[in-house]
XYZ file of C-alpha atoms in Angstrom:
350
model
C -52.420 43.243 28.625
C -55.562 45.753 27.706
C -57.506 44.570 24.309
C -56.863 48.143 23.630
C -54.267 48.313 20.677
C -52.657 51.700 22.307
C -48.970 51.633 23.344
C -49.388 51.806 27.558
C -47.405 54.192 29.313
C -47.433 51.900 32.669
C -43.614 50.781 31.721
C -42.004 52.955 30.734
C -39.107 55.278 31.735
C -38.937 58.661 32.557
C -37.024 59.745 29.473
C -39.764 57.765 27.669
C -42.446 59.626 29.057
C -40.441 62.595 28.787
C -40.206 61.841 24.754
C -43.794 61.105 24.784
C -44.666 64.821 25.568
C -42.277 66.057 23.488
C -43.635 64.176 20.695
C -47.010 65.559 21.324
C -45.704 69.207 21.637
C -46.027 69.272 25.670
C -43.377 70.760 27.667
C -41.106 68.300 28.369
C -41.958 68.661 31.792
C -44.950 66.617 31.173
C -43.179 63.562 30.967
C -42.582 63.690 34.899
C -45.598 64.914 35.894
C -46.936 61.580 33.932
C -44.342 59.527 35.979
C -45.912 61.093 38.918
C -49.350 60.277 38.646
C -48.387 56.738 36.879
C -46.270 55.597 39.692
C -46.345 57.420 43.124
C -50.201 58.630 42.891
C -50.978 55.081 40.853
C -53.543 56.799 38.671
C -55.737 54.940 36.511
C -57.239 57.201 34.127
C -56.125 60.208 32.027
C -58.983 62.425 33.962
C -57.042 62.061 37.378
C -53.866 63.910 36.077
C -55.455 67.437 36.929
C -52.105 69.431 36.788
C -51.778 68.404 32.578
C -54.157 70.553 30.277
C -57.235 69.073 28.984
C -55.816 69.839 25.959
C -53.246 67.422 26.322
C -54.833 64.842 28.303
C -56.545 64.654 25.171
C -53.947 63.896 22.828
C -52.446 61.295 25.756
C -56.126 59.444 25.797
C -56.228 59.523 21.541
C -52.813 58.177 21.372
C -52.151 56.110 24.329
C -53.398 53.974 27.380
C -52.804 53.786 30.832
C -51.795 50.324 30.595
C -53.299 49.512 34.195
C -55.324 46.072 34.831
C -56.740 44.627 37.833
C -56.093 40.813 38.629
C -58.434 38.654 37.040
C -59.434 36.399 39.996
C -57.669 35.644 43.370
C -57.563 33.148 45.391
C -56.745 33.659 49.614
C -55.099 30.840 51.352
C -55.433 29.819 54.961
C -52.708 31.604 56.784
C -53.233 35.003 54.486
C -51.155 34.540 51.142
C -52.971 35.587 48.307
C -52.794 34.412 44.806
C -53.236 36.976 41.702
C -53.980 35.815 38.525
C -53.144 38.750 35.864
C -54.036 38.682 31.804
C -50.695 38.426 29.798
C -52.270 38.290 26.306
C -54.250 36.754 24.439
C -54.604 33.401 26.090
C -52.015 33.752 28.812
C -51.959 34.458 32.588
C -49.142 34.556 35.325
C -49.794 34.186 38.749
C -48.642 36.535 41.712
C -48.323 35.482 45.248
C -48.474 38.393 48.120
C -47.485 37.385 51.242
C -48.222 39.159 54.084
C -46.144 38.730 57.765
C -46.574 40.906 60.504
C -45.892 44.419 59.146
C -44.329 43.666 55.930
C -46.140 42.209 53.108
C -43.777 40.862 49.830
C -45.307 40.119 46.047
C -43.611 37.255 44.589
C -43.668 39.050 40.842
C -43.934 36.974 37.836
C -41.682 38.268 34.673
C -42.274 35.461 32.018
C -45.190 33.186 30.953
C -44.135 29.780 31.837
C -40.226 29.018 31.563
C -37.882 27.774 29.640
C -35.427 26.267 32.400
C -37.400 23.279 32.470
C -36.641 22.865 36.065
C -37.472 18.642 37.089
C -39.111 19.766 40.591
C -41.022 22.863 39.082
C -44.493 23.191 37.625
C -43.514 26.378 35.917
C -40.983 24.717 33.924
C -43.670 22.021 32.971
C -45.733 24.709 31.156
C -42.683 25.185 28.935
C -41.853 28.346 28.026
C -44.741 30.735 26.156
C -43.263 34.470 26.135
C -41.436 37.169 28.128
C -43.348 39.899 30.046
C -43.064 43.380 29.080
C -42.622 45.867 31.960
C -46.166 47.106 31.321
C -47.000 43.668 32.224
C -44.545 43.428 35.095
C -45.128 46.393 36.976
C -48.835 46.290 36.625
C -48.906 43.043 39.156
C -47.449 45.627 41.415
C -49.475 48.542 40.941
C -52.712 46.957 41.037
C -52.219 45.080 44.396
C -53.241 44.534 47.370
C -56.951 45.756 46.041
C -58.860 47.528 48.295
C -60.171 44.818 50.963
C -63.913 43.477 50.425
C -66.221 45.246 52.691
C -66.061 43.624 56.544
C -62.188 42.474 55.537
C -59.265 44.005 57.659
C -56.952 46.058 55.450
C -54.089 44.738 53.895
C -50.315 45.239 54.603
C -48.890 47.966 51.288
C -46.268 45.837 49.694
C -42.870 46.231 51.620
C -41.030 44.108 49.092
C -40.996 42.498 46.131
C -39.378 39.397 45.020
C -38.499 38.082 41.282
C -39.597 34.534 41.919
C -42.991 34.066 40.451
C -43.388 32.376 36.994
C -40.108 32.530 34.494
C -36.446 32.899 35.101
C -35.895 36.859 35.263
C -32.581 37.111 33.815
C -34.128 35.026 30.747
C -36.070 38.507 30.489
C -33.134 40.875 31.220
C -34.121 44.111 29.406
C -37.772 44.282 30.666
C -36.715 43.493 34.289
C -34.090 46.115 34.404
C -36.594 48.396 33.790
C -39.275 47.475 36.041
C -36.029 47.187 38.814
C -35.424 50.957 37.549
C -39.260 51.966 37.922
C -39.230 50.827 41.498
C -35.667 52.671 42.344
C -35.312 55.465 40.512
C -36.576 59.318 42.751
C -39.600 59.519 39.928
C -40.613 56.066 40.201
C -41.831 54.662 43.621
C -38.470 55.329 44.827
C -38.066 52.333 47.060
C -34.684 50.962 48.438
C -33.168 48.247 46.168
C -32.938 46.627 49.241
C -37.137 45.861 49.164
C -36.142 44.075 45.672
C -34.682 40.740 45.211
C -33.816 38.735 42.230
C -33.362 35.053 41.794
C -32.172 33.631 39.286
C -30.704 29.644 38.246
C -27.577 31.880 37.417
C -27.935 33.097 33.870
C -24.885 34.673 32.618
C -23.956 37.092 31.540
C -26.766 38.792 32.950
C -26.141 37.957 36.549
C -22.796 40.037 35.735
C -25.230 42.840 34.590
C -27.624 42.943 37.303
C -24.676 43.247 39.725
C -23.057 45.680 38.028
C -25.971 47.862 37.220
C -28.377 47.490 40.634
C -27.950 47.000 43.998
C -30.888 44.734 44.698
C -30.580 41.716 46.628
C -29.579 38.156 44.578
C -30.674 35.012 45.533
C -29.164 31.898 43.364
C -31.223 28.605 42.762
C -28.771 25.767 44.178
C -30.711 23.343 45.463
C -27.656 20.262 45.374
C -23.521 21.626 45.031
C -23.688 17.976 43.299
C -22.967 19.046 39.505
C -24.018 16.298 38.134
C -26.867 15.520 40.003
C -27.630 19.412 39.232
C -27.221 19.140 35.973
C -30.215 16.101 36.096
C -32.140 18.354 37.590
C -31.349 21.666 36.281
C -30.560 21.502 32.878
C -29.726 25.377 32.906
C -26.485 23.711 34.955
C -25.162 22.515 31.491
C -25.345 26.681 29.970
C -24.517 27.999 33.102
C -22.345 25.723 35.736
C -22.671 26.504 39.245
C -18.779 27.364 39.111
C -18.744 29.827 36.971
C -21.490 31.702 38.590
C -19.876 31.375 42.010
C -16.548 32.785 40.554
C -18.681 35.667 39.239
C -20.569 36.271 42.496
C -16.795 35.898 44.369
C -16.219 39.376 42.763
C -18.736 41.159 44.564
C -19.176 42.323 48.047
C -22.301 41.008 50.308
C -21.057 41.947 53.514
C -22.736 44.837 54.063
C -26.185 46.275 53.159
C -26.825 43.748 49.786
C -27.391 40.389 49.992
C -26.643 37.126 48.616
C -28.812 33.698 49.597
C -28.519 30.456 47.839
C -31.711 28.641 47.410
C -32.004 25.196 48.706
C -35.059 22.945 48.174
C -34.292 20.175 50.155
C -35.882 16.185 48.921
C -35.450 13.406 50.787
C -32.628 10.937 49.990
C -32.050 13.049 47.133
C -29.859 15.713 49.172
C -30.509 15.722 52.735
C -27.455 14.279 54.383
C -24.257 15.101 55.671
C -22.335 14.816 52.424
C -24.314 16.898 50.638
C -24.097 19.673 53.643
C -20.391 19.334 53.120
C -20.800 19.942 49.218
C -22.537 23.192 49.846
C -20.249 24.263 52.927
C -17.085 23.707 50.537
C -19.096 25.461 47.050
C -19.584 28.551 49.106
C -15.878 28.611 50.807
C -15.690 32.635 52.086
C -18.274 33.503 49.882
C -20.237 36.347 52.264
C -24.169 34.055 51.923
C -26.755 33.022 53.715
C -28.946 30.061 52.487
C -32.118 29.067 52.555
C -33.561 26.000 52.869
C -36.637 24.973 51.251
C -39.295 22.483 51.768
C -39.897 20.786 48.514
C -43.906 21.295 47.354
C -45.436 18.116 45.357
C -46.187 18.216 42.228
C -47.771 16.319 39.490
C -45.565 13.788 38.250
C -42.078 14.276 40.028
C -41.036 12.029 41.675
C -39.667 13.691 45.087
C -40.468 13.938 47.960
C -39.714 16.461 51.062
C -37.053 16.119 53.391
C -38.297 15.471 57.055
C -38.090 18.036 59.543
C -35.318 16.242 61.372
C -33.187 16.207 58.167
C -33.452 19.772 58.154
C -32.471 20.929 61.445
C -29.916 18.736 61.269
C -28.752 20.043 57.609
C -29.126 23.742 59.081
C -27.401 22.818 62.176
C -24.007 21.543 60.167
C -24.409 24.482 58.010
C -24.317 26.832 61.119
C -21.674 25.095 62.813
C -19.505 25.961 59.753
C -20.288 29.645 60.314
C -23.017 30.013 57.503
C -26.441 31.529 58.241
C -28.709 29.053 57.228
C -32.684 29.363 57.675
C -35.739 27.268 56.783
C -38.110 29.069 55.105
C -41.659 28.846 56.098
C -43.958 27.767 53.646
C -46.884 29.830 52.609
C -49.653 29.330 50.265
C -49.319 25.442 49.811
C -53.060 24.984 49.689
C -53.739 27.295 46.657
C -50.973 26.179 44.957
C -48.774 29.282 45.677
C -45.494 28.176 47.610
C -42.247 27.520 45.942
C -42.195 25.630 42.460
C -45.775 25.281 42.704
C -47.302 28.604 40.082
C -48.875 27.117 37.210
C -52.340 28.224 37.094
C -53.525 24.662 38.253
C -55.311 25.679 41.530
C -57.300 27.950 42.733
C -56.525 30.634 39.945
């Protein structure tokens, strides 16, 4: 993140924080009076924090940083998604994507630099796979959007919801993604329903297992064919992790109330478009309480796929619907900046 060699506090838990003052003879107190201004009043310096002493907004400066940075660039498309680019380290970005509709606005979170599922149709898994986040690094794309709109601009839309489907697989990053999902949840956090957060995932396990039994945030599993072998070609994480064994492990779990499950489907054409692969899916999720959503597949440099028509499409969601599942076609945003599905790879725009 910062140049500045100082642990950040941006991060970190409330019994952290609550440590921190200890450790620097504070009331312990302190430590949630530091969540406070790090999280619900998003301060940005020490100086703001006018209920701790001077004295000890000394010793927090001397000893630590804030941790908070603002995007490096972005980059606005045509129908009003934005794309972030954040510092990871030295020589790294990740990319954000906010996405505004009507009166909710989502932030498609990044929680690794590149990826090391090596996706075929994915230009994040073509950057291979450089390093993990840390929360710090995490939570800072969401406390430092939407910036404050340039002068003449409408304001934007706060973030409603944020989704885990930026750059990296999230479960690849378990223990700094737990944290961030505990930052967002927790009464001394920002203290938002886990119902704002969503995670997808290819299916890592065990921490799929985890993330279910520790959170209620919403899941949503990268499918994309109920083929395995065909999966396997193009999702080698199919080979560590088979579809199977993560449906058996979702089967476990309730999703017909307030949490939700949706498969991911990115739909190419003549690849698995048709009829028999409808039936695939339709017999892979059997009673499983889902919805899915299909995908329009985003070119990109040197895969060799192409999207699905429209026709294809409606007539895929059509058969899945007639089957009692909810299926839906997700609209694409940010395709001209590089900042739809599969598409973040810092090669447009940011």
């Amino acid at each position: 993140m910062a140049t500045d060699t100082k642990p950040v506090l941006i991060g970190m838990t409330l019994d952290e924080l609550q440590g921190i003052a200890t450790r620097g003879g504070m009331p312990k107190f302190v430590g949630r009076q530091l969540a406070e201004w790090l999280y619900d009043k998003r301060a940005v310096s020490f100086e703001e924090m006018v209920n701790i002493s001077k004295k000890n907004k000394e010793w927090l400066a001397a000893n630590y940083a804030i941790g908070r940075e603002k995007p490096v660039r972005f980059t606005k498309s045509t129908d009003g998604t934005v794309k972030y680019l954040f510092a990871a380290g030295p020589g790294s970005t990740v990319e954000s994507v906010y996405i505004p509709d009507k009166d909710r606005a989502t932030l498609c979170v990044s929680s690794q630099v590149g990826c090391r599922m090596n996706c075929y149709f994915c230009a994040t898994g073509k950057m291979g796979y450089k390093g993990n986040l840390t929360a710090a690094q995490i939570i800072n794309q969401i406390l430092s959007i939407p910036p404050a709109p340039q002068k003449g601009q409408p304001p934007m839309t706060p973030l409603t919801n944020v989704v885990f489907m930026g750059m990296g697989e999230p479960l690849d990053n378990f223990s700094e993604v737990i944290k961030v999902i505990d930052i967002l949840t927790a009464p001394w956090g920002l203290a938002w329903s886990p119902k704002r957060i969503t995670v997808s995932t290819v299916g890592k396990l065990p921490q799929l297992k985890d993330l279910l039994d520790r959170t209620q945030v919403h899941v949503a599993i990268s499918v994309h064919t109920a083929d395995m072998a065909e999966r396997e070609s193009m999702m080698p994480a199919q080979k560590a992790f088979p579809l199977a064994s993560v449906m058996r492990v979702l089967q476990a779990y309730d999703f017909s109330h307030q949490r939700r499950l949706s498969l991911e489907y990115i739909m190419w054409r003549g690849v698995n478009d048709d009829i028999a692969h409808a039936e695939m899916l339709v017999k892979l999720i059997g009673s499983l309480e889902c919805r899915v959503n299909l995908i329009r597949f985003h070119a990109i440099p040197g895969v060799d796929l192409h999207p699905a028509s429209e026709e294809r499409m409606l007539m895929f969601r059509n058969y899945l619907n007639s089957k009692g599942i909810t299926a839906t076609i997700r609209a694409s945003r940010g395709e001209d900046i590089a900042a739809a599905c599969g598409m973040l790879a810092q090669t447009k725009g940011c």
